[in-house]
Every structure is written in structure tokens, then in C-alpha cells.
């Protein structure tokens, strides 16, 4: 029971971290809160379902195509909706909130209210260290989540693009004076943030089917993880996501599943009482 709970907590925690990395990236670079983040997660799940189940494509092809389309959708959203609002954070917040409602209704109209689930990547279960049997799809989700998070950290800390991202997040005007095209950087960063939401969607949708409104709790959880880990801290997102996943699953396993999401908010309140900037957030001077 203990080992199974830890494993469930790690899987969910990594997916939470993956979704939160996209939020943190967009907030850290563009200072934009994307309320439609959860709906982009759902969009990737629907694309994955369409390509793999309806069109019969190989799951790997369906996953890559779904994430690529969500990335392109992010580029379009940034160019059409977000870019004209630069300088007024409230407008972008309101626009993304309206976008989330529009997308929910569009999903309802196109796919109906019923859950949609792409096929499993790997059926069956594996005996984990002789302790318990665990679904192969969840194990695949665990390793896929780890691989994508490692890739994001490599991109941010070991590449020229990552250097530009870090420079712009610390001093945007200085980055502009040094020749950084911040308009293009914003577009790519927003697209990357959406692609991370989409990655979480394609990984988790074979386990938890998507519905038109199931992106709302995903977005809320991602925002909780970002605040818990500290605004703009990628390391904080990963550790915050793992902490939240473990706390929720321990609470559900040993207390009650009915209060699963309440445990996360209790942890958030306790952390913010003692560390108002989050676990790894920087205090403003």
C-alpha cells in the first residue's frame, strides 16, 4: 500500500510539474497568466484521440502531431490575442479567461459531453520490484514525464535559446538593447508553454479520459504548483508538483478520496505562511 501510494504520487506529481512548467515559463518571461492553459491540455488529448483512435495512426505519431498542433495553436493565440495586450496584464488575463470558456463550449459542440480516451501506449501491467503490479501506461507516463522535464531543463540551462530566455526574464529591456527580438521570443515561449500543457495532456489522457471541462482542475493545479514552488522557478515547479502529487495521494489513500484536492491547498497555505515567495521563489527587493 505504501509503495503503491508513493508510485501514484510520483506519477501524478510529474504530470503536475509538466503542466506547471508551461505556466511558469509564460509567467516568468511574458508576465502573462494564461487561463486557457487547461483547455490546451484538453486540446492535445482530443487531438491524440482523433489521430490514434479515429484515423488509426500509430500512437507515437498521434502524440507528436497533437503536441505540434498545440504548439502552433499557442503561436496563433499569442499573435492574435496576447500580443496586442502587452503593457496591460489585465487585458491578457481577461482574454485568456474568455478563450477558456470559448474552447470549453467548442469542445462540447464538437466532441459532446462524453469522455474521450486515446488508446493505451502499452497495455498490461508490470510487477514492480516484487511489491505490486502497476499499469504499463502509468509507468510509460512516468518515464515520458521525466524525459520531457529533463529536456526542458537542458533547453533552458544548456542552449543559446535558454540563455536568451533567462536574460529576458531577469531584465527585458537589457535583453532588447543587446539585440534580442523579444516579440519573437514571446511567441516561441508562449508556444512552448502551450506545448508543455499539450505534452501533459497526451501523456495522461490514455489514463484519465478528457471531457470539455476537465481542463479546469488541471489549470488550477498547475497554478497551485507554480505558487507552491515559487514564481518563475522551474526547479520549484518540479519539486512543488512532486510534493503536491504525494500529499494528494497519501491523503486519498489514508484519509479520504473525497478531500483529495483539499490536501494540496492545505499544503499550499502552510508553505506560504512560512515562505510567502514559495519554496524556491525570490523575494522582491
mmCIF file of C-alpha atoms in Angstrom:
data_model
loop_
_atom_site.group_PDB
_atom_site.id
_atom_site.type_symbol
_atom_site.label_atom_id
_atom_site.label_comp_id
_atom_site.label_asym_id
_atom_site.label_seq_id
_atom_site.Cartn_x
_atom_site.Cartn_y
_atom_site.Cartn_z
ATOM 1 C CA UNK A 1 0.000 0.000 0.000
ATOM 2 C CA UNK A 2 2.777 2.446 0.933
ATOM 3 C CA UNK A 3 4.896 1.717 -2.153
ATOM 4 C CA UNK A 4 1.862 1.920 -4.445
ATOM 5 C CA UNK A 5 0.847 5.264 -2.939
ATOM 6 C CA UNK A 6 4.354 6.656 -3.439
ATOM 7 C CA UNK A 7 4.377 5.471 -7.055
ATOM 8 C CA UNK A 8 0.965 7.039 -7.759
ATOM 9 C CA UNK A 9 2.109 10.263 -6.106
ATOM 10 C CA UNK A 10 5.271 10.402 -8.231
ATOM 11 C CA UNK A 11 3.382 9.800 -11.482
ATOM 12 C CA UNK A 12 0.775 12.461 -10.745
ATOM 13 C CA UNK A 13 3.400 14.821 -9.333
ATOM 14 C CA UNK A 14 5.482 14.667 -12.508
ATOM 15 C CA UNK A 15 2.442 15.369 -14.681
ATOM 16 C CA UNK A 16 1.507 18.294 -12.411
ATOM 17 C CA UNK A 17 5.092 19.564 -12.756
ATOM 18 C CA UNK A 18 4.962 19.247 -16.535
ATOM 19 C CA UNK A 19 1.767 21.301 -16.772
ATOM 20 C CA UNK A 20 3.118 23.855 -14.273
ATOM 21 C CA UNK A 21 6.395 24.303 -16.197
ATOM 22 C CA UNK A 22 4.400 25.748 -19.091
ATOM 23 C CA UNK A 23 2.619 28.215 -16.791
ATOM 24 C CA UNK A 24 5.867 29.204 -15.081
ATOM 25 C CA UNK A 25 7.656 29.749 -18.400
ATOM 26 C CA UNK A 26 4.947 32.066 -19.739
ATOM 27 C CA UNK A 27 4.583 33.982 -16.464
ATOM 28 C CA UNK A 28 8.351 34.300 -15.972
ATOM 29 C CA UNK A 29 9.113 35.627 -19.462
ATOM 30 C CA UNK A 30 5.926 37.394 -20.565
ATOM 31 C CA UNK A 31 4.253 38.158 -17.229
ATOM 32 C CA UNK A 32 1.063 36.709 -18.717
ATOM 33 C CA UNK A 33 -1.306 34.414 -16.822
ATOM 34 C CA UNK A 34 -2.855 32.042 -19.352
ATOM 35 C CA UNK A 35 -6.245 30.976 -18.012
ATOM 36 C CA UNK A 36 -6.728 28.729 -21.067
ATOM 37 C CA UNK A 37 -3.745 26.531 -20.099
ATOM 38 C CA UNK A 38 -6.008 23.645 -19.031
ATOM 39 C CA UNK A 39 -8.025 23.810 -22.255
ATOM 40 C CA UNK A 40 -4.798 23.415 -24.286
ATOM 41 C CA UNK A 41 -4.062 20.306 -22.207
ATOM 42 C CA UNK A 42 -7.508 19.016 -23.212
ATOM 43 C CA UNK A 43 -6.982 20.010 -26.855
ATOM 44 C CA UNK A 44 -3.903 17.778 -27.042
ATOM 45 C CA UNK A 45 -5.893 14.917 -25.504
ATOM 46 C CA UNK A 46 -8.639 15.331 -28.124
ATOM 47 C CA UNK A 47 -6.099 15.541 -30.976
ATOM 48 C CA UNK A 48 -4.402 12.393 -29.688
ATOM 49 C CA UNK A 49 -7.790 10.633 -29.552
ATOM 50 C CA UNK A 50 -8.697 11.762 -33.088
ATOM 51 C CA UNK A 51 -5.395 10.788 -34.671
ATOM 52 C CA UNK A 52 -4.922 7.458 -32.872
ATOM 53 C CA UNK A 53 -8.495 6.221 -32.449
ATOM 54 C CA UNK A 54 -10.431 7.753 -35.349
ATOM 55 C CA UNK A 55 -7.695 7.964 -38.005
ATOM 56 C CA UNK A 56 -5.823 4.872 -36.801
ATOM 57 C CA UNK A 57 -2.373 6.462 -36.681
ATOM 58 C CA UNK A 58 0.395 4.918 -34.578
ATOM 59 C CA UNK A 59 0.218 6.321 -31.000
ATOM 60 C CA UNK A 60 3.709 7.845 -31.273
ATOM 61 C CA UNK A 61 2.763 9.692 -34.477
ATOM 62 C CA UNK A 62 -0.542 10.793 -32.945
ATOM 63 C CA UNK A 63 1.244 12.134 -29.842
ATOM 64 C CA UNK A 64 3.847 14.106 -31.805
ATOM 65 C CA UNK A 65 1.212 15.529 -34.160
ATOM 66 C CA UNK A 66 -1.033 16.514 -31.235
ATOM 67 C CA UNK A 67 1.752 18.338 -29.360
ATOM 68 C CA UNK A 68 2.934 20.048 -32.577
ATOM 69 C CA UNK A 69 -0.592 21.295 -33.319
ATOM 70 C CA UNK A 70 -0.993 22.648 -29.783
ATOM 71 C CA UNK A 71 2.375 24.407 -30.165
ATOM 72 C CA UNK A 72 1.111 26.016 -33.408
ATOM 73 C CA UNK A 73 -2.166 26.935 -31.689
ATOM 74 C CA UNK A 74 -0.096 28.658 -28.995
ATOM 75 C CA UNK A 75 1.770 30.686 -31.624
ATOM 76 C CA UNK A 76 -1.534 31.812 -33.167
ATOM 77 C CA UNK A 77 -3.066 32.690 -29.778
ATOM 78 C CA UNK A 78 -0.027 34.763 -28.866
ATOM 79 C CA UNK A 79 -0.020 36.633 -32.188
ATOM 80 C CA UNK A 80 -3.775 37.276 -32.332
ATOM 81 C CA UNK A 81 -4.859 37.655 -28.698
ATOM 82 C CA UNK A 82 -1.891 38.216 -26.406
ATOM 83 C CA UNK A 83 0.459 40.458 -28.417
ATOM 84 C CA UNK A 84 -1.992 43.399 -28.722
ATOM 85 C CA UNK A 85 -2.383 43.420 -24.916
ATOM 86 C CA UNK A 86 1.295 43.826 -23.988
ATOM 87 C CA UNK A 87 1.601 46.505 -21.334
ATOM 88 C CA UNK A 88 -1.790 45.711 -19.826
ATOM 89 C CA UNK A 89 -1.698 42.456 -17.861
ATOM 90 C CA UNK A 90 -5.395 42.639 -17.016
ATOM 91 C CA UNK A 91 -6.460 42.529 -20.693
ATOM 92 C CA UNK A 92 -4.449 39.363 -21.378
ATOM 93 C CA UNK A 93 -5.874 37.761 -18.243
ATOM 94 C CA UNK A 94 -9.456 38.577 -19.281
ATOM 95 C CA UNK A 95 -8.872 37.450 -22.884
ATOM 96 C CA UNK A 96 -7.407 34.079 -21.885
ATOM 97 C CA UNK A 97 -10.301 33.586 -19.430
ATOM 98 C CA UNK A 98 -12.787 34.234 -22.275
ATOM 99 C CA UNK A 99 -10.750 31.922 -24.524
ATOM 100 C CA UNK A 100 -11.000 29.119 -21.964
ATOM 101 C CA UNK A 101 -14.808 29.419 -21.932
ATOM 102 C CA UNK A 102 -14.978 29.543 -25.747
ATOM 103 C CA UNK A 103 -12.776 26.437 -26.041
ATOM 104 C CA UNK A 104 -14.849 24.515 -23.471
ATOM 105 C CA UNK A 105 -18.023 25.219 -25.452
ATOM 106 C CA UNK A 106 -16.313 24.379 -28.736
ATOM 107 C CA UNK A 107 -15.202 21.000 -27.300
ATOM 108 C CA UNK A 108 -18.750 20.366 -26.080
ATOM 109 C CA UNK A 109 -20.147 21.165 -29.529
ATOM 110 C CA UNK A 110 -17.601 19.066 -31.449
ATOM 111 C CA UNK A 111 -16.949 16.097 -29.144
ATOM 112 C CA UNK A 112 -20.055 16.115 -26.933
ATOM 113 C CA UNK A 113 -20.080 15.749 -23.144
ATOM 114 C CA UNK A 114 -18.768 12.170 -23.144
ATOM 115 C CA UNK A 115 -15.208 11.255 -22.070
ATOM 116 C CA UNK A 116 -12.762 10.612 -24.910
ATOM 117 C CA UNK A 117 -9.742 8.425 -24.393
ATOM 118 C CA UNK A 118 -6.925 7.614 -26.846
ATOM 119 C CA UNK A 119 -5.667 4.012 -26.868
ATOM 120 C CA UNK A 120 -3.091 2.895 -24.310
ATOM 121 C CA UNK A 121 0.533 3.122 -25.431
ATOM 122 C CA UNK A 122 1.435 -0.137 -23.682
ATOM 123 C CA UNK A 123 -1.332 -2.409 -22.311
ATOM 124 C CA UNK A 124 -0.900 -4.718 -19.353
ATOM 125 C CA UNK A 125 0.898 -4.347 -16.040
ATOM 126 C CA UNK A 126 4.388 -4.882 -14.630
ATOM 127 C CA UNK A 127 5.455 -6.344 -11.294
ATOM 128 C CA UNK A 128 7.467 -3.530 -9.668
ATOM 129 C CA UNK A 129 10.306 -4.969 -7.529
ATOM 130 C CA UNK A 130 8.018 -7.803 -6.444
ATOM 131 C CA UNK A 131 5.931 -5.338 -4.410
ATOM 132 C CA UNK A 132 2.875 -4.649 -6.566
ATOM 133 C CA UNK A 133 1.593 -4.738 -10.140
ATOM 134 C CA UNK A 134 1.483 -1.371 -11.832
ATOM 135 C CA UNK A 135 -0.139 -0.399 -15.139
ATOM 136 C CA UNK A 136 2.327 -0.156 -18.024
ATOM 137 C CA UNK A 137 0.620 3.004 -19.281
ATOM 138 C CA UNK A 138 1.276 4.745 -15.943
ATOM 139 C CA UNK A 139 4.885 3.580 -15.973
ATOM 140 C CA UNK A 140 5.230 4.931 -19.511
ATOM 141 C CA UNK A 141 3.696 8.226 -18.336
ATOM 142 C CA UNK A 142 6.264 8.381 -15.514
ATOM 143 C CA UNK A 143 9.247 7.901 -17.832
ATOM 144 C CA UNK A 144 7.825 10.188 -20.542
ATOM 145 C CA UNK A 145 7.278 12.928 -17.931
ATOM 146 C CA UNK A 146 10.862 12.564 -16.653
ATOM 147 C CA UNK A 147 12.265 12.677 -20.211
ATOM 148 C CA UNK A 148 10.354 15.860 -21.128
ATOM 149 C CA UNK A 149 11.302 17.614 -17.872
ATOM 150 C CA UNK A 150 14.989 16.763 -18.437
ATOM 151 C CA UNK A 151 14.676 18.105 -21.991
ATOM 152 C CA UNK A 152 13.140 21.378 -20.735
ATOM 153 C CA UNK A 153 15.929 21.857 -18.170
ATOM 154 C CA UNK A 154 18.546 21.162 -20.861
ATOM 155 C CA UNK A 155 16.871 23.662 -23.194
ATOM 156 C CA UNK A 156 16.738 26.389 -20.536
ATOM 157 C CA UNK A 157 20.172 25.849 -18.946
ATOM 158 C CA UNK A 158 22.354 24.471 -21.746
ATOM 159 C CA UNK A 159 21.291 26.160 -25.001
ATOM 160 C CA UNK A 160 21.523 29.616 -26.576
ATOM 161 C CA UNK A 161 17.714 29.876 -26.611
ATOM 162 C CA UNK A 162 17.652 29.112 -22.884
ATOM 163 C CA UNK A 163 20.253 31.799 -22.245
ATOM 164 C CA UNK A 164 18.036 34.346 -24.037
ATOM 165 C CA UNK A 165 15.002 33.186 -22.035
ATOM 166 C CA UNK A 166 16.842 33.617 -18.740
ATOM 167 C CA UNK A 167 18.214 37.004 -19.760
ATOM 168 C CA UNK A 168 14.783 38.297 -20.809
ATOM 169 C CA UNK A 169 13.118 37.009 -17.638
ATOM 170 C CA UNK A 170 15.664 38.892 -15.483
ATOM 171 C CA UNK A 171 15.889 42.173 -17.415
ATOM 172 C CA UNK A 172 13.743 42.522 -20.513
ATOM 173 C CA UNK A 173 14.962 45.989 -21.548
ATOM 174 C CA UNK A 174 18.607 44.987 -21.256
ATOM 175 C CA UNK A 175 17.918 41.947 -23.434
ATOM 176 C CA UNK A 176 16.321 44.208 -26.066
ATOM 177 C CA UNK A 177 19.344 46.553 -26.016
ATOM 178 C CA UNK A 178 21.540 43.524 -26.688
ATOM 179 C CA UNK A 179 19.616 42.684 -29.843
ATOM 180 C CA UNK A 180 17.117 40.112 -28.567
ATOM 181 C CA UNK A 181 13.903 40.119 -30.610
ATOM 182 C CA UNK A 182 11.518 39.980 -27.643
ATOM 183 C CA UNK A 183 8.419 39.783 -29.856
ATOM 184 C CA UNK A 184 9.635 36.549 -31.409
ATOM 185 C CA UNK A 185 10.857 35.328 -28.015
ATOM 186 C CA UNK A 186 7.374 35.898 -26.546
ATOM 187 C CA UNK A 187 5.749 33.981 -29.387
ATOM 188 C CA UNK A 188 8.102 30.998 -29.068
ATOM 189 C CA UNK A 189 7.877 30.998 -25.257
ATOM 190 C CA UNK A 190 4.075 31.037 -25.332
ATOM 191 C CA UNK A 191 4.062 28.236 -27.909
ATOM 192 C CA UNK A 192 6.480 26.224 -25.779
ATOM 193 C CA UNK A 193 4.320 26.762 -22.689
ATOM 194 C CA UNK A 194 1.272 25.505 -24.603
ATOM 195 C CA UNK A 195 3.262 22.520 -25.932
ATOM 196 C CA UNK A 196 4.161 21.566 -22.349
ATOM 197 C CA UNK A 197 0.461 21.649 -21.422
ATOM 198 C CA UNK A 198 -0.183 19.510 -24.504
ATOM 199 C CA UNK A 199 2.562 17.073 -23.516
ATOM 200 C CA UNK A 200 0.901 16.566 -20.137
ATOM 201 C CA UNK A 201 -2.423 16.079 -21.966
ATOM 202 C CA UNK A 202 -1.211 13.357 -24.343
ATOM 203 C CA UNK A 203 0.601 11.534 -21.525
ATOM 204 C CA UNK A 204 -2.316 11.495 -19.112
ATOM 205 C CA UNK A 205 -5.348 11.236 -21.430
ATOM 206 C CA UNK A 206 -4.946 7.443 -22.041
ATOM 207 C CA UNK A 207 -5.334 7.028 -18.244
ATOM 208 C CA UNK A 208 -7.799 9.821 -17.445
ATOM 209 C CA UNK A 209 -10.161 10.495 -20.385
ATOM 210 C CA UNK A 210 -10.712 14.108 -21.408
ATOM 211 C CA UNK A 211 -14.047 15.952 -21.283
ATOM 212 C CA UNK A 212 -14.830 19.566 -22.284
ATOM 213 C CA UNK A 213 -14.407 20.841 -18.714
ATOM 214 C CA UNK A 214 -11.699 18.552 -17.342
ATOM 215 C CA UNK A 215 -9.030 21.174 -18.092
ATOM 216 C CA UNK A 216 -10.266 23.422 -15.260
ATOM 217 C CA UNK A 217 -8.818 21.338 -12.380
ATOM 218 C CA UNK A 218 -5.626 20.809 -14.416
ATOM 219 C CA UNK A 219 -5.126 24.569 -14.784
ATOM 220 C CA UNK A 220 -5.926 25.187 -11.107
ATOM 221 C CA UNK A 221 -3.431 22.516 -10.047
ATOM 222 C CA UNK A 222 -0.758 23.973 -12.348
ATOM 223 C CA UNK A 223 -1.240 27.438 -10.811
ATOM 224 C CA UNK A 224 -1.080 25.939 -7.298
ATOM 225 C CA UNK A 225 2.198 24.171 -8.163
ATOM 226 C CA UNK A 226 3.703 27.379 -9.600
ATOM 227 C CA UNK A 227 2.820 29.340 -6.452
ATOM 228 C CA UNK A 228 3.960 26.472 -4.218
ATOM 229 C CA UNK A 229 7.324 26.146 -5.968
ATOM 230 C CA UNK A 230 7.865 29.876 -6.388
ATOM 231 C CA UNK A 231 7.035 32.117 -9.348
ATOM 232 C CA UNK A 232 9.466 31.642 -12.230
ATOM 233 C CA UNK A 233 11.345 28.737 -10.625
ATOM 234 C CA UNK A 234 11.483 25.652 -12.849
ATOM 235 C CA UNK A 235 13.104 23.636 -10.054
ATOM 236 C CA UNK A 236 10.303 24.792 -7.761
ATOM 237 C CA UNK A 237 7.710 23.561 -10.285
ATOM 238 C CA UNK A 238 9.178 20.051 -10.298
ATOM 239 C CA UNK A 239 9.534 19.760 -6.524
ATOM 240 C CA UNK A 240 6.200 21.509 -5.929
ATOM 241 C CA UNK A 241 4.472 19.129 -8.356
ATOM 242 C CA UNK A 242 6.006 16.067 -6.698
ATOM 243 C CA UNK A 243 5.089 17.345 -3.223
ATOM 244 C CA UNK A 244 1.510 18.034 -4.296
ATOM 245 C CA UNK A 245 1.160 14.655 -6.031
ATOM 246 C CA UNK A 246 2.475 12.776 -2.982
ATOM 247 C CA UNK A 247 0.354 14.727 -0.477
ATOM 248 C CA UNK A 248 -2.836 14.241 -2.515
ATOM 249 C CA UNK A 249 -2.268 10.502 -2.930
ATOM 250 C CA UNK A 250 -1.288 9.921 0.716
ATOM 251 C CA UNK A 251 -4.354 11.884 1.823
ATOM 252 C CA UNK A 252 -6.601 9.926 -0.554
ATOM 253 C CA UNK A 253 -5.099 6.568 0.479
ATOM 254 C CA UNK A 254 -5.085 7.006 4.269
ATOM 255 C CA UNK A 255 -7.825 9.578 4.946
ATOM 256 C CA UNK A 256 -10.439 10.062 2.233
ATOM 257 C CA UNK A 257 -10.536 10.343 -1.569
ATOM 258 C CA UNK A 258 -13.335 12.889 -1.203
ATOM 259 C CA UNK A 259 -10.905 15.505 0.077
ATOM 260 C CA UNK A 260 -8.062 14.694 -2.310
ATOM 261 C CA UNK A 261 -7.725 18.217 -3.707
ATOM 262 C CA UNK A 262 -8.206 19.893 -0.323
ATOM 263 C CA UNK A 263 -4.924 18.389 0.952
ATOM 264 C CA UNK A 264 -2.990 20.223 -1.741
ATOM 265 C CA UNK A 265 -4.492 23.569 -0.795
ATOM 266 C CA UNK A 266 -3.693 22.923 2.885
ATOM 267 C CA UNK A 267 -0.044 22.302 1.982
ATOM 268 C CA UNK A 268 -0.046 25.459 -0.149
ATOM 269 C CA UNK A 269 -1.364 27.571 2.733
ATOM 270 C CA UNK A 270 1.170 26.094 5.181
ATOM 271 C CA UNK A 271 4.101 26.708 2.800
ATOM 272 C CA UNK A 272 3.024 30.279 2.057
ATOM 273 C CA UNK A 273 2.664 31.013 5.787
ATOM 274 C CA UNK A 274 6.364 30.292 6.327
ATOM 275 C CA UNK A 275 7.729 31.064 2.830
ATOM 276 C CA UNK A 276 5.484 33.678 1.166
ATOM 277 C CA UNK A 277 7.525 33.571 -2.074
ATOM 278 C CA UNK A 278 7.092 29.789 -2.381
ATOM 279 C CA UNK A 279 9.670 27.050 -1.864
ATOM 280 C CA UNK A 280 12.188 28.450 -4.369
ATOM 281 C CA UNK A 281 10.768 31.892 -5.160
ATOM 282 C CA UNK A 282 12.911 35.012 -4.994
ATOM 283 C CA UNK A 283 11.924 37.756 -2.597
ATOM 284 C CA UNK A 284 11.370 41.113 -4.267
ATOM 285 C CA UNK A 285 13.884 43.769 -3.227
#
